[in-house]
mmCIF file with all atom_site columns, C-alpha atoms and ligand atoms in Angstrom:
data_model
loop_
_atom_site.group_PDB
_atom_site.id
_atom_site.type_symbol
_atom_site.label_atom_id
_atom_site.label_alt_id
_atom_site.label_comp_id
_atom_site.label_asym_id
_atom_site.label_entity_id
_atom_site.label_seq_id
_atom_site.pdbx_PDB_ins_code
_atom_site.Cartn_x
_atom_site.Cartn_y
_atom_site.Cartn_z
_atom_site.occupancy
_atom_site.B_iso_or_equiv
_atom_site.pdbx_formal_charge
_atom_site.auth_seq_id
_atom_site.auth_comp_id
_atom_site.auth_asym_id
_atom_site.auth_atom_id
_atom_site.pdbx_PDB_model_num
ATOM   1   C  CA  . UNK A 1 1   ? -94.870  16.954 47.404 1.00 76.00 ? 1   UNK A CA  1
ATOM   2   C  CA  . UNK A 1 2   ? -94.662  19.453 50.257 1.00 83.00 ? 2   UNK A CA  1
ATOM   3   C  CA  . UNK A 1 3   ? -97.689  21.579 51.094 1.00 91.00 ? 3   UNK A CA  1
ATOM   4   C  CA  . UNK A 1 4   ? -97.007  25.075 49.767 1.00 93.00 ? 4   UNK A CA  1
ATOM   5   C  CA  . UNK A 1 5   ? -98.459  26.747 52.835 1.00 93.00 ? 5   UNK A CA  1
ATOM   6   C  CA  . UNK A 1 6   ? -95.930  24.906 55.033 1.00 95.00 ? 6   UNK A CA  1
ATOM   7   C  CA  . UNK A 1 7   ? -93.123  26.009 52.708 1.00 95.00 ? 7   UNK A CA  1
ATOM   8   C  CA  . UNK A 1 8   ? -94.247  29.635 52.898 1.00 96.00 ? 8   UNK A CA  1
ATOM   9   C  CA  . UNK A 1 9   ? -94.704  29.595 56.678 1.00 95.00 ? 9   UNK A CA  1
ATOM   10  C  CA  . UNK A 1 10  ? -91.242  28.036 57.157 1.00 95.00 ? 10  UNK A CA  1
ATOM   11  C  CA  . UNK A 1 11  ? -89.670  31.104 55.509 1.00 96.00 ? 11  UNK A CA  1
ATOM   12  C  CA  . UNK A 1 12  ? -91.895  33.764 57.010 1.00 94.00 ? 12  UNK A CA  1
ATOM   13  C  CA  . UNK A 1 13  ? -89.445  35.176 59.555 1.00 94.00 ? 13  UNK A CA  1
ATOM   14  C  CA  . UNK A 1 14  ? -86.239  34.764 57.550 1.00 92.00 ? 14  UNK A CA  1
ATOM   15  C  CA  . UNK A 1 15  ? -84.465  37.646 55.822 1.00 91.00 ? 15  UNK A CA  1
ATOM   16  C  CA  . UNK A 1 16  ? -85.258  37.319 52.126 1.00 92.00 ? 16  UNK A CA  1
ATOM   17  C  CA  . UNK A 1 17  ? -87.916  34.848 53.167 1.00 96.00 ? 17  UNK A CA  1
ATOM   18  C  CA  . UNK A 1 18  ? -90.273  35.534 50.280 1.00 97.00 ? 18  UNK A CA  1
ATOM   19  C  CA  . UNK A 1 19  ? -87.682  34.618 47.669 1.00 96.00 ? 19  UNK A CA  1
ATOM   20  C  CA  . UNK A 1 20  ? -86.660  31.590 49.696 1.00 96.00 ? 20  UNK A CA  1
ATOM   21  C  CA  . UNK A 1 21  ? -90.294  30.509 49.891 1.00 97.00 ? 21  UNK A CA  1
ATOM   22  C  CA  . UNK A 1 22  ? -90.705  30.921 46.118 1.00 97.00 ? 22  UNK A CA  1
ATOM   23  C  CA  . UNK A 1 23  ? -87.577  28.830 45.586 1.00 94.00 ? 23  UNK A CA  1
ATOM   24  C  CA  . UNK A 1 24  ? -88.898  26.080 47.823 1.00 95.00 ? 24  UNK A CA  1
ATOM   25  C  CA  . UNK A 1 25  ? -92.278  26.101 46.082 1.00 96.00 ? 25  UNK A CA  1
ATOM   26  C  CA  . UNK A 1 26  ? -90.704  26.001 42.656 1.00 92.00 ? 26  UNK A CA  1
ATOM   27  C  CA  . UNK A 1 27  ? -88.486  23.095 43.682 1.00 88.00 ? 27  UNK A CA  1
ATOM   28  C  CA  . UNK A 1 28  ? -91.594  21.171 44.634 1.00 90.00 ? 28  UNK A CA  1
ATOM   29  C  CA  . UNK A 1 29  ? -94.033  22.288 41.951 1.00 89.00 ? 29  UNK A CA  1
ATOM   30  C  CA  . UNK A 1 30  ? -91.591  23.225 39.142 1.00 87.00 ? 30  UNK A CA  1
ATOM   31  C  CA  . UNK A 1 31  ? -93.208  26.679 38.945 1.00 91.00 ? 31  UNK A CA  1
ATOM   32  C  CA  . UNK A 1 32  ? -95.200  29.075 41.134 1.00 96.00 ? 32  UNK A CA  1
ATOM   33  C  CA  . UNK A 1 33  ? -98.923  28.312 40.786 1.00 94.00 ? 33  UNK A CA  1
ATOM   34  C  CA  . UNK A 1 34  ? -101.084 31.430 41.080 1.00 95.00 ? 34  UNK A CA  1
ATOM   35  C  CA  . UNK A 1 35  ? -102.536 30.441 44.455 1.00 96.00 ? 35  UNK A CA  1
ATOM   36  C  CA  . UNK A 1 36  ? -99.041  30.088 45.949 1.00 97.00 ? 36  UNK A CA  1
ATOM   37  C  CA  . UNK A 1 37  ? -98.201  33.688 45.051 1.00 97.00 ? 37  UNK A CA  1
ATOM   38  C  CA  . UNK A 1 38  ? -101.497 34.912 46.592 1.00 97.00 ? 38  UNK A CA  1
ATOM   39  C  CA  . UNK A 1 39  ? -100.904 32.870 49.733 1.00 96.00 ? 39  UNK A CA  1
ATOM   40  C  CA  . UNK A 1 40  ? -97.320  34.137 50.056 1.00 97.00 ? 40  UNK A CA  1
ATOM   41  C  CA  . UNK A 1 41  ? -98.616  37.710 49.801 1.00 97.00 ? 41  UNK A CA  1
ATOM   42  C  CA  . UNK A 1 42  ? -101.089 37.023 52.607 1.00 97.00 ? 42  UNK A CA  1
ATOM   43  C  CA  . UNK A 1 43  ? -98.526  35.335 54.896 1.00 96.00 ? 43  UNK A CA  1
ATOM   44  C  CA  . UNK A 1 44  ? -95.854  37.999 54.280 1.00 97.00 ? 44  UNK A CA  1
ATOM   45  C  CA  . UNK A 1 45  ? -98.386  40.803 54.647 1.00 96.00 ? 45  UNK A CA  1
ATOM   46  C  CA  . UNK A 1 46  ? -97.750  42.406 51.267 1.00 96.00 ? 46  UNK A CA  1
ATOM   47  C  CA  . UNK A 1 47  ? -100.007 43.083 48.306 1.00 97.00 ? 47  UNK A CA  1
ATOM   48  C  CA  . UNK A 1 48  ? -100.552 40.390 45.696 1.00 96.00 ? 48  UNK A CA  1
ATOM   49  C  CA  . UNK A 1 49  ? -99.131  42.771 43.106 1.00 97.00 ? 49  UNK A CA  1
ATOM   50  C  CA  . UNK A 1 50  ? -95.906  43.093 45.105 1.00 97.00 ? 50  UNK A CA  1
ATOM   51  C  CA  . UNK A 1 51  ? -95.602  39.310 45.510 1.00 97.00 ? 51  UNK A CA  1
ATOM   52  C  CA  . UNK A 1 52  ? -96.313  38.816 41.823 1.00 96.00 ? 52  UNK A CA  1
ATOM   53  C  CA  . UNK A 1 53  ? -93.672  41.450 41.062 1.00 96.00 ? 53  UNK A CA  1
ATOM   54  C  CA  . UNK A 1 54  ? -91.071  39.419 42.948 1.00 96.00 ? 54  UNK A CA  1
ATOM   55  C  CA  . UNK A 1 55  ? -92.234  36.167 41.334 1.00 95.00 ? 55  UNK A CA  1
ATOM   56  C  CA  . UNK A 1 56  ? -91.806  37.607 37.841 1.00 94.00 ? 56  UNK A CA  1
ATOM   57  C  CA  . UNK A 1 57  ? -88.645  39.664 38.454 1.00 92.00 ? 57  UNK A CA  1
ATOM   58  C  CA  . UNK A 1 58  ? -86.162  36.817 38.703 1.00 88.00 ? 58  UNK A CA  1
ATOM   59  C  CA  . UNK A 1 59  ? -85.564  34.796 35.553 1.00 79.00 ? 59  UNK A CA  1
ATOM   60  C  CA  . UNK A 1 60  ? -85.120  31.596 37.583 1.00 82.00 ? 60  UNK A CA  1
ATOM   61  C  CA  . UNK A 1 61  ? -88.648  31.883 38.968 1.00 90.00 ? 61  UNK A CA  1
ATOM   62  C  CA  . UNK A 1 62  ? -91.600  31.047 36.747 1.00 90.00 ? 62  UNK A CA  1
ATOM   63  C  CA  . UNK A 1 63  ? -95.303  31.681 37.162 1.00 93.00 ? 63  UNK A CA  1
ATOM   64  C  CA  . UNK A 1 64  ? -96.023  29.526 34.099 1.00 89.00 ? 64  UNK A CA  1
ATOM   65  C  CA  . UNK A 1 65  ? -96.209  25.730 34.295 1.00 89.00 ? 65  UNK A CA  1
ATOM   66  C  CA  . UNK A 1 66  ? -92.942  24.198 33.173 1.00 91.00 ? 66  UNK A CA  1
ATOM   67  C  CA  . UNK A 1 67  ? -91.873  20.798 31.979 1.00 92.00 ? 67  UNK A CA  1
ATOM   68  C  CA  . UNK A 1 68  ? -90.525  17.870 33.933 1.00 92.00 ? 68  UNK A CA  1
ATOM   69  C  CA  . UNK A 1 69  ? -87.173  18.532 32.247 1.00 95.00 ? 69  UNK A CA  1
ATOM   70  C  CA  . UNK A 1 70  ? -85.981  22.124 32.142 1.00 93.00 ? 70  UNK A CA  1
ATOM   71  C  CA  . UNK A 1 71  ? -83.317  22.482 29.488 1.00 96.00 ? 71  UNK A CA  1
ATOM   72  C  CA  . UNK A 1 72  ? -81.282  25.669 29.579 1.00 95.00 ? 72  UNK A CA  1
ATOM   73  C  CA  . UNK A 1 73  ? -78.808  26.758 26.948 1.00 97.00 ? 73  UNK A CA  1
ATOM   74  C  CA  . UNK A 1 74  ? -75.962  28.922 28.198 1.00 97.00 ? 74  UNK A CA  1
ATOM   75  C  CA  . UNK A 1 75  ? -76.018  32.120 26.180 1.00 95.00 ? 75  UNK A CA  1
ATOM   76  C  CA  . UNK A 1 76  ? -72.986  33.885 27.685 1.00 97.00 ? 76  UNK A CA  1
ATOM   77  C  CA  . UNK A 1 77  ? -70.213  34.911 25.298 1.00 97.00 ? 77  UNK A CA  1
ATOM   78  C  CA  . UNK A 1 78  ? -67.970  31.800 25.388 1.00 97.00 ? 78  UNK A CA  1
ATOM   79  C  CA  . UNK A 1 79  ? -70.907  29.456 24.779 1.00 98.00 ? 79  UNK A CA  1
ATOM   80  C  CA  . UNK A 1 80  ? -72.374  31.841 22.234 1.00 97.00 ? 80  UNK A CA  1
ATOM   81  C  CA  . UNK A 1 81  ? -69.118  31.824 20.271 1.00 97.00 ? 81  UNK A CA  1
ATOM   82  C  CA  . UNK A 1 82  ? -68.973  28.023 20.549 1.00 97.00 ? 82  UNK A CA  1
ATOM   83  C  CA  . UNK A 1 83  ? -72.316  27.686 18.735 1.00 96.00 ? 83  UNK A CA  1
ATOM   84  C  CA  . UNK A 1 84  ? -75.105  28.096 21.264 1.00 97.00 ? 84  UNK A CA  1
ATOM   85  C  CA  . UNK A 1 85  ? -77.433  29.352 18.516 1.00 97.00 ? 85  UNK A CA  1
ATOM   86  C  CA  . UNK A 1 86  ? -77.043  26.143 16.574 1.00 97.00 ? 86  UNK A CA  1
ATOM   87  C  CA  . UNK A 1 87  ? -77.806  24.067 19.672 1.00 98.00 ? 87  UNK A CA  1
ATOM   88  C  CA  . UNK A 1 88  ? -80.895  26.159 20.450 1.00 97.00 ? 88  UNK A CA  1
ATOM   89  C  CA  . UNK A 1 89  ? -82.172  25.738 16.882 1.00 97.00 ? 89  UNK A CA  1
ATOM   90  C  CA  . UNK A 1 90  ? -81.637  21.982 17.108 1.00 97.00 ? 90  UNK A CA  1
ATOM   91  C  CA  . UNK A 1 91  ? -83.609  21.789 20.383 1.00 97.00 ? 91  UNK A CA  1
ATOM   92  C  CA  . UNK A 1 92  ? -86.378  23.974 18.953 1.00 97.00 ? 92  UNK A CA  1
ATOM   93  C  CA  . UNK A 1 93  ? -86.625  21.743 15.901 1.00 96.00 ? 93  UNK A CA  1
ATOM   94  C  CA  . UNK A 1 94  ? -86.526  18.507 17.865 1.00 96.00 ? 94  UNK A CA  1
ATOM   95  C  CA  . UNK A 1 95  ? -89.061  19.654 20.510 1.00 97.00 ? 95  UNK A CA  1
ATOM   96  C  CA  . UNK A 1 96  ? -91.163  21.764 18.148 1.00 97.00 ? 96  UNK A CA  1
ATOM   97  C  CA  . UNK A 1 97  ? -91.208  24.674 20.621 1.00 97.00 ? 97  UNK A CA  1
ATOM   98  C  CA  . UNK A 1 98  ? -89.407  28.015 20.921 1.00 96.00 ? 98  UNK A CA  1
ATOM   99  C  CA  . UNK A 1 99  ? -87.181  29.212 23.742 1.00 95.00 ? 99  UNK A CA  1
ATOM   100 C  CA  . UNK A 1 100 ? -89.373  30.049 26.748 1.00 91.00 ? 100 UNK A CA  1
ATOM   101 C  CA  . UNK A 1 101 ? -92.004  27.455 25.828 1.00 93.00 ? 101 UNK A CA  1
ATOM   102 C  CA  . UNK A 1 102 ? -93.016  24.074 27.225 1.00 94.00 ? 102 UNK A CA  1
ATOM   103 C  CA  . UNK A 1 103 ? -94.005  21.058 25.154 1.00 96.00 ? 103 UNK A CA  1
ATOM   104 C  CA  . UNK A 1 104 ? -97.767  20.309 25.221 1.00 94.00 ? 104 UNK A CA  1
ATOM   105 C  CA  . UNK A 1 105 ? -97.110  17.079 27.142 1.00 94.00 ? 105 UNK A CA  1
ATOM   106 C  CA  . UNK A 1 106 ? -95.394  19.178 29.863 1.00 92.00 ? 106 UNK A CA  1
ATOM   107 C  CA  . UNK A 1 107 ? -92.238  17.121 29.480 1.00 95.00 ? 107 UNK A CA  1
ATOM   108 C  CA  . UNK A 1 108 ? -89.709  19.728 28.299 1.00 97.00 ? 108 UNK A CA  1
ATOM   109 C  CA  . UNK A 1 109 ? -89.187  23.455 28.827 1.00 95.00 ? 109 UNK A CA  1
ATOM   110 C  CA  . UNK A 1 110 ? -86.516  25.271 26.837 1.00 96.00 ? 110 UNK A CA  1
ATOM   111 C  CA  . UNK A 1 111 ? -84.847  28.321 28.409 1.00 93.00 ? 111 UNK A CA  1
ATOM   112 C  CA  . UNK A 1 112 ? -81.679  30.373 28.187 1.00 94.00 ? 112 UNK A CA  1
ATOM   113 C  CA  . UNK A 1 113 ? -79.271  30.979 31.031 1.00 93.00 ? 113 UNK A CA  1
ATOM   114 C  CA  . UNK A 1 114 ? -76.178  33.001 31.814 1.00 93.00 ? 114 UNK A CA  1
ATOM   115 C  CA  . UNK A 1 115 ? -72.802  31.309 32.339 1.00 96.00 ? 115 UNK A CA  1
ATOM   116 C  CA  . UNK A 1 116 ? -73.097  28.274 34.578 1.00 95.00 ? 116 UNK A CA  1
ATOM   117 C  CA  . UNK A 1 117 ? -69.375  28.126 35.351 1.00 96.00 ? 117 UNK A CA  1
ATOM   118 C  CA  . UNK A 1 118 ? -68.492  25.296 32.958 1.00 97.00 ? 118 UNK A CA  1
ATOM   119 C  CA  . UNK A 1 119 ? -66.744  27.428 30.336 1.00 97.00 ? 119 UNK A CA  1
ATOM   120 C  CA  . UNK A 1 120 ? -64.010  24.809 29.873 1.00 97.00 ? 120 UNK A CA  1
ATOM   121 C  CA  . UNK A 1 121 ? -66.578  22.726 27.986 1.00 97.00 ? 121 UNK A CA  1
ATOM   122 C  CA  . UNK A 1 122 ? -68.499  25.108 25.758 1.00 97.00 ? 122 UNK A CA  1
ATOM   123 C  CA  . UNK A 1 123 ? -71.172  24.944 24.539 1.00 98.00 ? 123 UNK A CA  1
ATOM   124 C  CA  . UNK A 1 124 ? -72.945  24.027 27.767 1.00 98.00 ? 124 UNK A CA  1
ATOM   125 C  CA  . UNK A 1 125 ? -76.547  23.110 28.533 1.00 98.00 ? 125 UNK A CA  1
ATOM   126 C  CA  . UNK A 1 126 ? -78.167  22.209 31.822 1.00 96.00 ? 126 UNK A CA  1
ATOM   127 C  CA  . UNK A 1 127 ? -80.997  19.760 32.300 1.00 95.00 ? 127 UNK A CA  1
ATOM   128 C  CA  . UNK A 1 128 ? -82.723  20.295 35.652 1.00 90.00 ? 128 UNK A CA  1
ATOM   129 C  CA  . UNK A 1 129 ? -79.627  22.264 36.722 1.00 88.00 ? 129 UNK A CA  1
ATOM   130 C  CA  . UNK A 1 130 ? -77.140  19.476 35.871 1.00 93.00 ? 130 UNK A CA  1
ATOM   131 C  CA  . UNK A 1 131 ? -74.564  20.778 33.365 1.00 96.00 ? 131 UNK A CA  1
ATOM   132 C  CA  . UNK A 1 132 ? -73.670  18.910 30.161 1.00 96.00 ? 132 UNK A CA  1
ATOM   133 C  CA  . UNK A 1 133 ? -70.597  20.130 28.303 1.00 97.00 ? 133 UNK A CA  1
ATOM   134 C  CA  . UNK A 1 134 ? -69.281  20.099 24.736 1.00 98.00 ? 134 UNK A CA  1
ATOM   135 C  CA  . UNK A 1 135 ? -72.770  19.626 23.325 1.00 97.00 ? 135 UNK A CA  1
ATOM   136 C  CA  . UNK A 1 136 ? -73.106  19.084 19.576 1.00 96.00 ? 136 UNK A CA  1
ATOM   137 C  CA  . UNK A 1 137 ? -76.362  19.615 17.684 1.00 96.00 ? 137 UNK A CA  1
ATOM   138 C  CA  . UNK A 1 138 ? -76.360  16.045 16.378 1.00 96.00 ? 138 UNK A CA  1
ATOM   139 C  CA  . UNK A 1 139 ? -76.354  14.682 19.968 1.00 96.00 ? 139 UNK A CA  1
ATOM   140 C  CA  . UNK A 1 140 ? -79.659  16.306 20.834 1.00 96.00 ? 140 UNK A CA  1
ATOM   141 C  CA  . UNK A 1 141 ? -82.067  13.508 19.824 1.00 95.00 ? 141 UNK A CA  1
ATOM   142 C  CA  . UNK A 1 142 ? -80.007  11.104 21.950 1.00 95.00 ? 142 UNK A CA  1
ATOM   143 C  CA  . UNK A 1 143 ? -79.931  13.536 24.887 1.00 94.00 ? 143 UNK A CA  1
ATOM   144 C  CA  . UNK A 1 144 ? -83.705  13.951 24.740 1.00 95.00 ? 144 UNK A CA  1
ATOM   145 C  CA  . UNK A 1 145 ? -84.198  10.196 24.498 1.00 94.00 ? 145 UNK A CA  1
ATOM   146 C  CA  . UNK A 1 146 ? -82.417  9.836  27.848 1.00 91.00 ? 146 UNK A CA  1
ATOM   147 C  CA  . UNK A 1 147 ? -85.071  12.044 29.497 1.00 91.00 ? 147 UNK A CA  1
ATOM   148 C  CA  . UNK A 1 148 ? -87.736  9.472  30.186 1.00 78.00 ? 148 UNK A CA  1
HETATM 149 S  S1  . FES B 2 .   ? -70.134  30.784 29.147 1.00 85.75 ? 1   FES B S1  1
HETATM 150 FE FE1 . FES B 2 .   ? -71.331  29.023 29.031 1.00 85.75 ? 1   FES B FE1 1
HETATM 151 S  S2  . FES B 2 .   ? -70.765  27.962 30.817 1.00 85.75 ? 1   FES B S2  1
HETATM 152 FE FE2 . FES B 2 .   ? -69.621  29.764 30.960 1.00 85.75 ? 1   FES B FE2 1
#
């Protein structure tokens, strides 16, 4: 795992460097631990509140710990019409969490997303950004079993 200070420093002089740094941290740590946001504020010479504002503005950034597997249900219209609600309910039931939550063992996080460009295969989920198409509610236990 990369040192977060190195990741922040590597982006310091780039345009949009703060967001790039947050991306790099999240890729390594799966979320933005509090100390990384404080350190980014210091390196970029902005207030902690401003850095925290950026960290919480974008839905793809998270300041809360997230699971090893981040499952996102596409909620855009074509997937919605194709039964996204039913898939979400099936995941919630199977994982015993609600959308936006992480399982207590830190294995799974359930989130929503906008269209991921796979509309030919609605409904679509992504697991750690890899899309899976034509998902049916009854497949979900098997899909989760593959996430070891
Ligand atoms: S609407 Fe779901 S992938 Fe495009």
